[in-house]
Structure formats: structure tokens, C-alpha cells
XYZ file of C-alpha atoms in Angstrom:
579
model
C 45.492 65.300 61.233
C 45.840 63.385 64.352
C 49.461 62.745 64.008
C 49.981 66.191 63.566
C 48.326 67.193 66.828
C 50.602 64.349 68.146
C 53.729 65.747 66.783
C 52.670 69.116 68.155
C 52.138 67.582 71.729
C 54.828 65.784 71.922
C 57.336 69.521 70.505
C 55.573 71.139 72.958
C 56.053 69.111 76.183
C 59.713 68.697 75.574
C 61.989 70.642 77.346
C 63.828 73.384 76.067
C 67.183 71.891 77.178
C 66.983 68.712 74.763
C 67.374 70.934 71.640
C 71.259 71.826 73.691
C 73.808 70.097 71.330
C 76.014 67.590 72.650
C 79.232 69.329 72.809
C 77.373 72.235 74.898
C 76.259 69.714 77.307
C 80.169 68.481 77.489
C 81.014 72.306 78.051
C 78.552 72.569 80.875
C 79.127 69.500 82.534
C 83.179 69.701 82.557
C 82.575 72.767 84.984
C 80.517 70.482 87.224
C 83.132 71.076 90.668
C 82.751 67.195 92.332
C 82.008 63.441 90.647
C 79.364 63.767 92.782
C 77.459 66.569 90.712
C 78.334 64.800 88.026
C 76.863 61.968 88.716
C 73.103 63.558 90.006
C 73.298 65.664 86.690
C 73.417 62.211 84.766
C 70.542 60.806 86.904
C 68.525 63.112 84.876
C 67.934 61.011 81.644
C 69.533 58.561 79.343
C 70.937 61.387 77.578
C 72.866 63.391 80.197
C 73.814 60.005 81.405
C 75.746 58.869 77.839
C 77.167 62.606 77.826
C 78.568 62.370 81.294
C 80.885 59.192 80.258
C 82.914 61.674 77.767
C 83.244 64.025 80.782
C 84.514 61.282 83.622
C 88.444 62.287 83.695
C 89.357 60.596 86.803
C 88.898 56.824 88.252
C 90.228 55.249 91.672
C 90.449 51.464 91.602
C 89.421 49.050 94.543
C 89.455 45.855 95.335
C 85.875 45.902 94.902
C 85.923 46.204 91.271
C 85.813 42.920 90.264
C 87.250 42.451 86.303
C 83.853 42.610 84.605
C 82.601 45.818 86.337
C 86.467 47.426 85.552
C 85.866 46.831 82.073
C 82.663 47.682 82.070
C 83.920 51.321 83.256
C 86.837 51.656 81.027
C 84.875 50.931 78.217
C 82.373 53.707 79.111
C 84.982 56.102 80.727
C 86.650 57.229 77.099
C 88.310 60.188 78.200
C 90.410 58.877 81.470
C 93.761 61.070 82.121
C 93.940 59.523 85.219
C 93.595 56.820 87.314
C 94.683 55.826 90.934
C 95.800 52.307 92.234
C 96.653 53.360 95.812
C 93.515 52.057 97.456
C 94.111 48.677 95.567
C 95.692 45.548 98.083
C 97.182 43.117 95.920
C 98.911 42.747 92.848
C 98.032 45.419 90.212
C 99.683 44.086 86.954
C 96.728 42.357 86.365
C 94.655 45.377 86.188
C 97.407 47.138 84.475
C 97.446 44.758 81.789
C 93.490 45.055 81.714
C 93.473 49.093 81.638
C 96.164 49.124 78.686
C 93.722 47.117 76.629
C 91.812 50.219 76.204
C 92.690 53.436 74.042
C 92.605 55.891 77.176
C 94.060 59.381 76.854
C 95.597 58.622 80.272
C 98.622 60.747 81.452
C 98.524 60.068 85.089
C 99.354 56.520 87.219
C 98.990 56.495 91.079
C 100.459 53.257 92.594
C 101.238 54.611 95.791
C 101.039 51.656 98.717
C 101.919 48.555 96.719
C 103.758 46.305 98.230
C 106.165 46.074 95.383
C 106.347 47.157 91.356
C 105.593 44.040 89.037
C 106.835 44.926 85.485
C 104.700 43.156 83.486
C 102.392 45.226 84.053
C 104.284 48.512 83.923
C 105.682 47.727 80.379
C 102.366 47.159 78.632
C 101.199 50.327 80.206
C 104.120 51.760 78.721
C 104.083 50.642 75.178
C 100.245 52.226 75.302
C 100.584 54.850 77.394
C 104.234 56.316 76.593
C 102.909 60.002 76.959
C 101.958 59.614 80.372
C 103.606 62.948 82.398
C 102.325 61.727 86.428
C 103.417 58.460 88.076
C 103.246 58.967 91.821
C 104.851 56.183 93.443
C 104.439 56.941 97.044
C 105.031 54.491 99.704
C 105.976 51.936 97.762
C 106.792 48.720 99.643
C 110.465 47.784 97.797
C 112.005 50.594 95.608
C 115.442 50.243 93.857
C 117.794 51.668 91.379
C 117.076 49.054 88.836
C 112.725 49.668 88.878
C 113.697 53.704 88.224
C 115.628 52.903 85.176
C 112.738 50.449 84.237
C 110.219 53.444 85.321
C 112.193 55.238 82.950
C 112.311 53.285 80.258
C 108.831 52.489 80.285
C 107.755 56.139 80.584
C 110.028 58.190 78.964
C 107.997 61.298 78.858
C 107.881 61.625 82.387
C 107.399 64.872 83.657
C 106.552 64.870 87.117
C 107.809 61.462 89.641
C 107.439 60.880 93.507
C 109.440 58.022 94.838
C 108.652 59.429 98.117
C 108.820 57.347 100.871
C 109.828 53.685 100.323
C 110.253 50.932 102.884
C 113.599 50.806 103.537
C 115.502 47.827 103.177
C 119.675 46.640 103.224
C 118.646 44.800 99.839
C 116.567 47.343 98.372
C 116.783 51.200 98.168
C 117.266 54.141 95.884
C 120.939 55.594 95.652
C 122.418 58.401 93.708
C 123.418 55.780 90.867
C 119.636 55.063 90.147
C 119.134 58.860 90.506
C 121.976 59.448 88.161
C 120.594 57.148 85.558
C 117.022 58.335 85.936
C 118.008 61.969 85.350
C 119.870 60.899 82.139
C 116.592 58.952 80.455
C 114.018 61.365 81.604
C 114.981 64.969 79.957
C 111.341 66.503 80.536
C 111.531 65.398 84.191
C 110.088 68.755 86.258
C 108.688 67.698 89.588
C 110.375 65.168 91.837
C 109.685 64.192 95.176
C 112.733 62.637 97.223
C 111.460 62.835 100.532
C 111.812 59.500 102.520
C 115.334 58.239 100.700
C 117.662 58.283 102.933
C 120.868 57.173 100.872
C 120.023 60.040 98.222
C 123.101 62.523 98.756
C 124.137 65.776 97.401
C 125.381 63.793 94.236
C 121.511 63.279 93.201
C 120.939 67.147 93.438
C 123.945 67.832 91.065
C 123.047 65.491 88.427
C 119.321 66.432 88.549
C 120.037 70.018 88.107
C 122.502 69.280 85.205
C 120.617 66.465 83.287
C 117.095 68.189 84.048
C 116.882 71.195 82.097
C 113.220 71.366 83.246
C 112.945 70.945 86.241
C 111.402 73.426 88.416
C 110.391 71.586 91.943
C 111.772 69.517 93.950
C 110.996 67.951 97.255
C 113.704 66.828 99.512
C 112.780 65.499 103.396
C 114.120 62.889 105.687
C 117.296 62.540 103.417
C 120.224 62.147 105.661
C 123.030 62.400 103.329
C 121.509 65.442 101.746
C 123.772 68.828 102.999
C 123.660 72.108 102.617
C 126.115 72.435 100.032
C 124.138 70.305 97.549
C 120.795 71.740 98.542
C 122.775 75.343 97.332
C 124.386 73.560 94.278
C 120.940 72.601 93.312
C 119.785 76.477 93.383
C 122.874 77.795 91.567
C 122.473 75.789 88.506
C 118.856 75.853 88.303
C 117.977 79.196 89.414
C 114.354 78.754 88.031
C 113.386 76.720 90.282
C 109.902 77.167 91.376
C 109.076 75.300 94.299
C 111.480 73.933 96.970
C 110.531 71.994 100.011
C 112.991 70.892 102.352
C 111.003 69.592 105.159
C 112.238 67.886 108.466
C 115.898 68.451 108.265
C 116.729 69.044 112.266
C 120.238 69.187 111.191
C 121.718 72.592 111.781
C 124.581 72.845 109.958
C 122.204 72.419 106.654
C 121.001 76.026 106.805
C 124.480 77.060 106.637
C 126.319 79.825 105.068
C 126.501 78.366 101.412
C 122.428 77.576 101.658
C 121.836 80.998 102.897
C 124.217 82.742 100.153
C 122.604 80.285 97.417
C 119.864 82.232 97.344
C 121.080 85.155 95.568
C 121.093 83.296 92.761
C 117.334 82.243 92.924
C 114.914 84.137 90.472
C 112.125 81.391 90.129
C 110.821 80.817 93.819
C 107.018 80.490 94.011
C 106.735 78.095 97.060
C 109.619 77.300 99.917
C 108.558 75.174 102.430
C 110.695 74.704 105.589
C 108.294 72.974 107.932
C 109.559 70.882 110.617
C 113.518 72.046 110.032
C 115.697 73.940 112.204
C 116.480 77.324 110.277
C 117.879 80.718 110.873
C 117.058 84.293 111.161
C 119.550 84.628 108.167
C 118.320 82.205 106.088
C 115.028 83.767 106.431
C 116.408 87.301 105.580
C 118.389 86.021 102.279
C 115.206 84.794 101.174
C 113.498 88.106 101.882
C 116.114 89.785 99.833
C 116.364 87.436 96.946
C 114.779 88.474 93.506
C 112.004 85.862 93.966
C 108.253 86.356 93.104
C 107.352 84.316 96.184
C 103.745 83.528 97.136
C 103.726 80.755 98.736
C 105.791 80.210 102.353
C 105.164 77.139 105.417
C 107.125 77.509 108.523
C 105.120 74.849 109.861
C 106.451 73.214 113.314
C 109.893 74.633 111.865
C 112.236 75.698 115.032
C 115.372 78.414 115.356
C 114.088 81.637 113.680
C 112.547 84.236 115.842
C 109.968 86.939 114.699
C 112.989 89.051 113.558
C 113.444 86.320 110.123
C 109.462 86.734 109.590
C 109.306 90.396 109.912
C 111.817 90.829 107.499
C 110.012 88.025 104.821
C 106.524 90.592 105.652
C 108.434 93.391 105.320
C 110.042 92.474 101.574
C 107.672 90.031 100.552
C 104.507 91.591 100.663
C 102.577 89.329 97.688
C 102.268 86.288 99.851
C 99.308 84.418 99.284
C 99.557 81.279 101.390
C 101.578 81.666 104.857
C 101.607 78.485 107.250
C 103.083 79.099 110.954
C 101.633 76.573 112.681
C 102.698 75.875 115.977
C 105.050 79.052 115.666
C 104.590 79.142 119.622
C 106.572 82.308 120.691
C 103.943 84.096 118.145
C 101.432 86.727 120.062
C 98.679 88.967 118.913
C 101.055 92.353 118.174
C 103.176 89.837 116.551
C 100.341 88.851 114.210
C 99.395 92.621 114.056
C 102.131 93.819 111.986
C 102.066 90.702 109.841
C 98.445 91.221 109.157
C 99.635 95.180 107.964
C 101.937 94.097 105.631
C 100.384 90.657 103.709
C 97.173 92.533 102.862
C 96.994 90.128 99.863
C 97.004 86.905 101.816
C 94.650 84.294 100.883
C 95.163 81.508 103.280
C 96.654 81.275 106.568
C 97.510 78.204 109.448
C 98.038 79.791 112.662
C 97.471 76.367 114.660
C 98.818 75.404 117.848
C 99.531 79.009 119.087
C 98.377 79.336 122.441
C 99.136 82.793 122.646
C 96.866 83.952 120.131
C 93.706 85.429 121.070
C 90.459 86.961 118.871
C 92.321 89.826 118.518
C 94.466 88.010 115.808
C 91.134 86.965 114.021
C 90.074 90.671 114.472
C 93.291 92.021 112.526
C 92.964 89.131 109.866
C 89.385 90.356 109.315
C 89.725 93.911 109.097
C 93.216 93.992 107.516
C 93.437 91.196 104.675
C 90.905 92.051 102.365
C 91.489 88.869 99.947
C 91.484 86.306 102.997
C 89.578 82.954 101.974
C 90.544 80.428 104.351
C 91.966 80.716 108.360
C 92.849 77.675 110.155
C 93.377 78.997 114.065
C 92.773 75.376 115.700
C 94.200 74.995 119.240
C 94.898 78.398 119.821
C 93.290 80.852 122.404
C 89.970 82.030 120.873
C 87.873 82.908 124.027
C 85.229 85.228 124.696
C 86.379 89.124 124.707
C 85.078 92.302 125.706
C 85.030 93.676 122.005
C 81.508 95.371 121.020
C 79.214 94.314 118.142
C 80.231 98.183 116.400
C 84.044 96.615 116.429
C 82.872 93.674 114.528
C 84.189 94.476 110.763
C 82.486 92.038 108.009
C 84.722 89.859 105.588
C 82.498 88.562 102.740
C 85.786 86.741 101.361
C 86.361 84.049 104.083
C 85.146 80.747 102.901
C 86.984 78.357 105.497
C 87.518 78.643 109.117
C 88.960 75.661 110.450
C 89.009 76.461 114.660
C 88.296 73.229 116.439
C 90.196 72.810 119.985
C 89.286 75.765 121.310
C 88.302 74.908 124.366
C 87.324 78.260 125.816
C 85.403 79.643 122.679
C 81.704 80.448 124.058
C 78.377 80.093 121.917
C 78.914 84.261 121.979
C 82.191 84.111 120.401
C 80.821 81.670 117.827
C 77.786 83.683 116.744
C 80.116 87.028 116.200
C 82.749 85.415 114.299
C 79.449 83.968 111.867
C 78.492 87.763 112.090
C 82.034 88.201 110.544
C 81.599 85.529 107.839
C 78.502 85.432 106.340
C 79.734 83.494 103.076
C 81.507 80.729 104.899
C 81.184 77.873 103.485
C 83.554 75.101 105.530
C 83.414 75.459 109.311
C 85.248 73.121 111.721
C 84.576 73.895 115.534
C 85.341 70.204 116.602
C 86.298 69.677 120.071
C 85.518 73.255 121.325
C 84.050 71.940 124.730
C 81.851 74.901 125.573
C 79.936 75.443 122.553
C 76.201 74.114 122.916
C 73.068 74.140 120.239
C 72.613 77.493 120.599
C 76.074 78.831 119.097
C 75.938 76.421 116.260
C 72.273 77.585 115.448
C 73.347 80.990 115.270
C 76.273 80.158 113.333
C 74.166 78.581 110.958
C 72.103 81.379 110.440
C 74.481 84.131 109.728
C 76.370 81.828 107.395
C 73.668 80.189 105.064
C 76.232 79.070 102.668
C 77.947 76.250 104.827
C 78.133 73.155 103.401
C 81.147 72.112 105.197
C 80.418 71.541 108.849
C 82.233 69.380 111.902
C 80.463 69.573 115.365
C 82.461 65.980 116.339
C 83.078 66.235 119.895
C 80.655 68.671 121.077
C 80.137 67.314 124.467
C 77.705 69.859 125.396
C 75.348 69.588 122.542
C 72.006 68.252 124.097
C 69.757 69.813 121.277
C 69.958 71.666 118.119
C 66.018 73.297 117.590
C 66.356 74.310 114.002
C 63.347 76.367 112.578
C 65.210 76.855 108.970
C 66.531 74.791 106.069
C 69.716 74.371 104.927
C 69.787 73.322 101.439
C 73.908 74.012 101.068
C 75.133 71.697 103.553
C 76.478 68.254 102.171
C 78.721 67.297 104.738
C 77.807 66.866 108.503
C 80.515 65.518 110.699
C 79.145 64.927 113.914
C 81.132 62.196 115.882
C 80.272 61.137 119.701
C 77.242 63.891 119.977
C 75.013 63.040 122.337
C 72.253 64.002 120.697
C 68.970 61.537 120.968
C 67.929 59.887 117.545
C 64.484 62.225 116.970
C 67.000 65.073 117.956
C 69.692 64.170 115.518
C 66.874 62.919 112.709
C 64.849 66.428 112.844
C 67.877 68.264 112.836
C 69.068 66.310 109.860
C 65.572 66.359 108.237
C 66.611 70.203 107.562
C 69.196 69.166 105.005
C 67.975 67.760 102.511
C 70.920 67.677 100.142
C 73.525 66.182 102.895
C 75.844 63.213 101.006
C 78.042 63.005 103.344
C 77.343 61.976 107.117
C 79.456 60.688 110.131
C 77.859 59.658 113.171
C 80.434 57.432 114.567
C 80.003 56.924 118.291
C 76.808 58.567 118.625
C 75.556 55.750 121.022
C 71.881 57.041 121.380
C 71.213 56.854 117.510
C 68.966 53.321 116.866
C 67.728 51.452 113.828
C 64.606 54.228 113.686
C 66.564 57.272 113.633
C 68.854 55.890 110.793
C 65.929 54.679 109.137
C 64.317 58.218 109.535
C 67.951 59.796 108.097
C 67.795 57.416 105.171
C 64.346 58.210 104.107
C 65.210 61.992 104.447
C 68.472 62.752 102.495
C 67.689 61.871 99.158
C 71.183 62.604 97.744
C 72.946 60.606 100.725
C 76.105 58.847 99.544
C 78.155 58.283 102.707
C 77.052 57.045 106.146
C 79.223 56.194 109.176
C 77.677 54.274 111.898
C 81.035 53.044 113.423
C 80.590 52.463 117.288
C 76.695 53.218 117.108
C 75.862 50.418 119.363
C 71.972 50.503 119.324
C 72.196 50.426 115.085
C 72.011 47.022 113.911
C 74.142 45.331 111.159
C 72.111 42.767 109.694
C 71.461 41.616 106.297
C 67.993 42.965 106.448
C 68.383 46.411 107.617
C 71.679 46.896 105.395
C 69.505 45.628 102.265
C 66.804 48.123 103.618
C 69.669 51.150 103.588
C 70.336 50.592 100.040
C 67.307 49.777 98.255
C 65.517 52.653 99.896
C 68.491 55.001 99.302
C 70.224 54.356 96.013
C 71.890 57.255 95.932
C 74.436 55.482 98.755
C 77.561 54.719 97.807
C 79.554 54.155 100.991
C 78.186 52.429 104.678
C 80.790 52.139 107.519
C 78.686 49.423 109.697
C 78.329 49.861 113.449
C 81.083 46.960 114.273
C 82.849 47.489 111.198
C 83.429 43.536 110.685
C 80.376 42.294 108.172
C 79.612 38.612 106.651
C 81.074 37.368 103.459
C 77.662 37.499 101.822
C 76.840 41.270 102.561
C 80.090 41.902 101.023
C 78.955 40.037 98.070
C 75.920 41.929 97.956
C 77.240 45.121 98.280
C 80.341 44.906 95.515
C 77.603 43.573 93.074
C 75.530 47.351 93.607
C 78.660 49.179 93.278
C 78.995 49.765 97.457
C 81.628 50.167 99.761
C 80.884 48.722 103.449
C 83.939 48.449 105.448
C 85.010 50.654 108.122
């Protein structure tokens, strides 16, 4: 009888979710947005911890991962599809040889910023992960034609390859010969980034278009030997190209008649990126008249065209969802009103560094673009206007607003913006020098969903008296604020789920203030204390921070440099302690 009662009691106390099969939990965990969320859930119990191991699909490897620790992680995370070594400094071969010992479903590898490629490790990876689809080799120290041949032999099933911006040298560089050999061996190649390879010419575009039948996306920038004729031949040979990026091409002749006329053959372009290039209205008119399903157009910092070219695009391509016009300096509020009338499907827009644009443009966007999610209007001319409260139109779709460096933006203006975007999640008002604590308080009241707040450089914030909780706020960028530590700690105490805190250059902050923050923020993962000169970076204080808040994963100490003893301690606990 006693045994039966004990079993009944145990069953009654068992949470109902304990009965869910592991497959159900795997499906739930796969829907989490970030690795931080996954780690939080995995800390609930051992069962969820072990299930989370099978759901983790990506891993970034840095120098602070010892071979023993790396081996432990690779045994634990059996479903890794992507490994990133772009932050690893040193010879990656030993790491690659280590990875190759594990039966992972790997399909993406990032080796960017390595000094050179050592193929002993890559060949072993190729023998174990021959089905690798994506290889990123951006900003490699030395890259030459022979390397491309070896890459193709190691990973014959590559679909995406990034060899952009290698270090240039007379003895080692990528040429047309290397691209030709590569194109013959990689029949599945669908996406390639050749930017920053000045020895690549039109010949490379021809062989890629002929030898790679699956080619859909190509990026070209800083390729000084490529001409408009070569790009035109690429478009004619591959009319189903989906994405083309022609960046920082200043030669006016590139965008001549041959390239303009080639868009008549295009059928597939969804994305076109001409950022930083010298283009003409007739090119934009040709794009407007082409029979393409264009959804994304990037003209940031481009030159040579006028509003007539943009207008033709707007009239003919009204399904555009992403539009980037950063630093198109001739734009006015009237121009933007016309754009907003035509682009009602717009979801993302960037019009930063357009100094003639005011609150009138923001009203036009809110009123006429019902699907708009993200707005960038940094360094424009946002300032107080004479609009009445009745003129304010609420757009509940807007989630992200990036309006830094608007020096005339006032508290009342910011409050008005907050009332227009009640579902805002991301807000950047850094370096808006007229904003005070009153403006920040007002926008936080109107926008309770904010999870990312950047208020760096707001010199006029002397206090933020908040009498309500901010349960959604996860990231606070507060560099250089003049708040004293009591005010800052009081503000942060309202942010119960804060994960990332940047208080760099907050000179009034001391150890006591940091202690209050660390004690109050149960989920804190990163804290930047750089140049907080009243905060200590001695061993006992840093150890206290780690022991008090086990969730911490990165600490930037006040003076950057720390002793080897502290570095070893942090490595043992899986933390980064660096500037």
C-alpha cells in the first residue's frame, strides 16, 4: 500500500510535459529563434539538455576552444550542418582534421580570414564531407588558381562558393585559368562571389555561364578587368539568373549599350545590386522594361542616375519589397511620396544619408506602405514638425526603426514616432543629441515589445526614471551615457531578461554598479565594460562575476588586456574575455 501511494505521489508531481516524446520536443526546439533561446531551454532539465544536443545545427570555433573541449562539443552536437572558423586564428588544419573524425551531416564550412589554405585538412574534410554544399573563403590571405582546382577536387558537389577579396600578391592570385578549371569541375555551382579579384576578366564570366548550368547568383565588385560586354554575355547565356550584384564599378563605360540591351533577355532576376557603381537612367529604364520578377533593388551610394530612372522602376516594378537608396542625395520628400504611392508591397527600405528627407517622408511610409517592417533613416533630417496628433497613422507592421545621427530629433518627435509604431522591436536612436531620458521613456511606454535598444552617445540623458518593467528587452547598447551607476542600475533592474549589455565609455560606472547589474540580470550573456575606468578588472572581481552569473559567455574588461591567469580561467569556463 505504501509503495502504491509513493508511485501515485510521484506521478502526480511529474509535470505533464514529461510525457511528451523526444521527437515532439525536437520539433519544438527547432522552432526557437536563437542559440541563446536553445541554451535557456536546455538548462531546465537533463532530458531537454540531451534533446537540445540533437537540434543544434551550427557551431562557431575560436581559439579559446581547446582540442579537448572541441572534441566534447563535436561528440555532443551530432546534427551540425554548419561550422564557422572565421574567428579562428592560426593553422586551421588540425581543427579540420579533428572535425573529420566525426560523422556529421555537414553542408557548410566557413574558413574566411585565414592566412592561407592548408589542404591536408581540407582533403580529409573532402573525403568525409564530399557532399559539402557551401564553402566560404572570403578574405583569405593567399589564394591562387591551384587552390581553386584543389577545392573543386575536394568538394565536387559544391553549390555555393565565396572567394571574395583575397589578399593580392604578384605570385598568388586568382585568374581566368583558375575559374575555368573550377567551372568544369563544379557542375552544381549555383552561387559564386568573385568580388575583389582584379585579375578575373570577361573570360571567367563566359566559362561560368557555359559550364555551370545551375548558376543563379553571382557577385562582382572590384573586378577591374570585367567589362559591360562580359556581364552582358553572362546575362544572355544565363537568362534565368536570379541575383546579380555589380558593386563599386565606377567606370562609366561598363554600363553601356551592350549591358543595357542584355536585360531584354533576362527572365529571372529577383535581386539587382548596383551599390557604389556609376549607372545611367537608361540602365534603370531597361530594368523596368525587362520581364523579370524583381523584388529587391539596391542603389546605395550609386551615382550617375536621376529620379526619372527611379520613377520608371517604380511605375513598372510595383512588387518590389526591398529598396535601398542610401546616400542617393537628391531625394526629396516629394520624391519619396511618389515612391510610396507606387510601392505598396514594400517591406524594407533604407534611405539613410539622404539629408533632404524629413518627418514628412516617415509619415508617407507609415501611411502608404501597409506591409513595411523595417525602416532605416539614419543621418537624415528628422526634426519636430507641425503635424497634429490626428495626423498620426499607426502602422502595426513596423518592427525595426534605425534612425541614428539625427541631430535635430526631439523628445516629442520620438514619442510621436513611438505612437506610430506600437509593435516596434528594434530601435536605434544613437547619437541623436537632443534626445533625453523623457523621450526614451515615452517611446518605451508606447512600444512595449522592444527587445533591442541602442541609445549610445545620447549626451543629454541625465536620468531615465522608469516605473514599469521591460520584460522583452534583451539587448541594450548604451555606450558613453552620462548616467551615474545608481540611475543605470535602476534602469537595468527593469530589464529582467537582458542578455547583452554594452556600457562602454560609461565613466561614472564603478564596481558597485556592475555588481547590481550582474545580480539583477539573470540571463546576462555578454557585458562590455571597455573604458569604464572606475570598474576594476582584477582577478577576484572577474571571478565573482562568473560565479554570480553562470549565464555569462563574454566579458570585455575595462582595460582590454588581462593576465594569462585570467584568460586560462575563462577558457576553462567556456567564456571569452577580450576586447
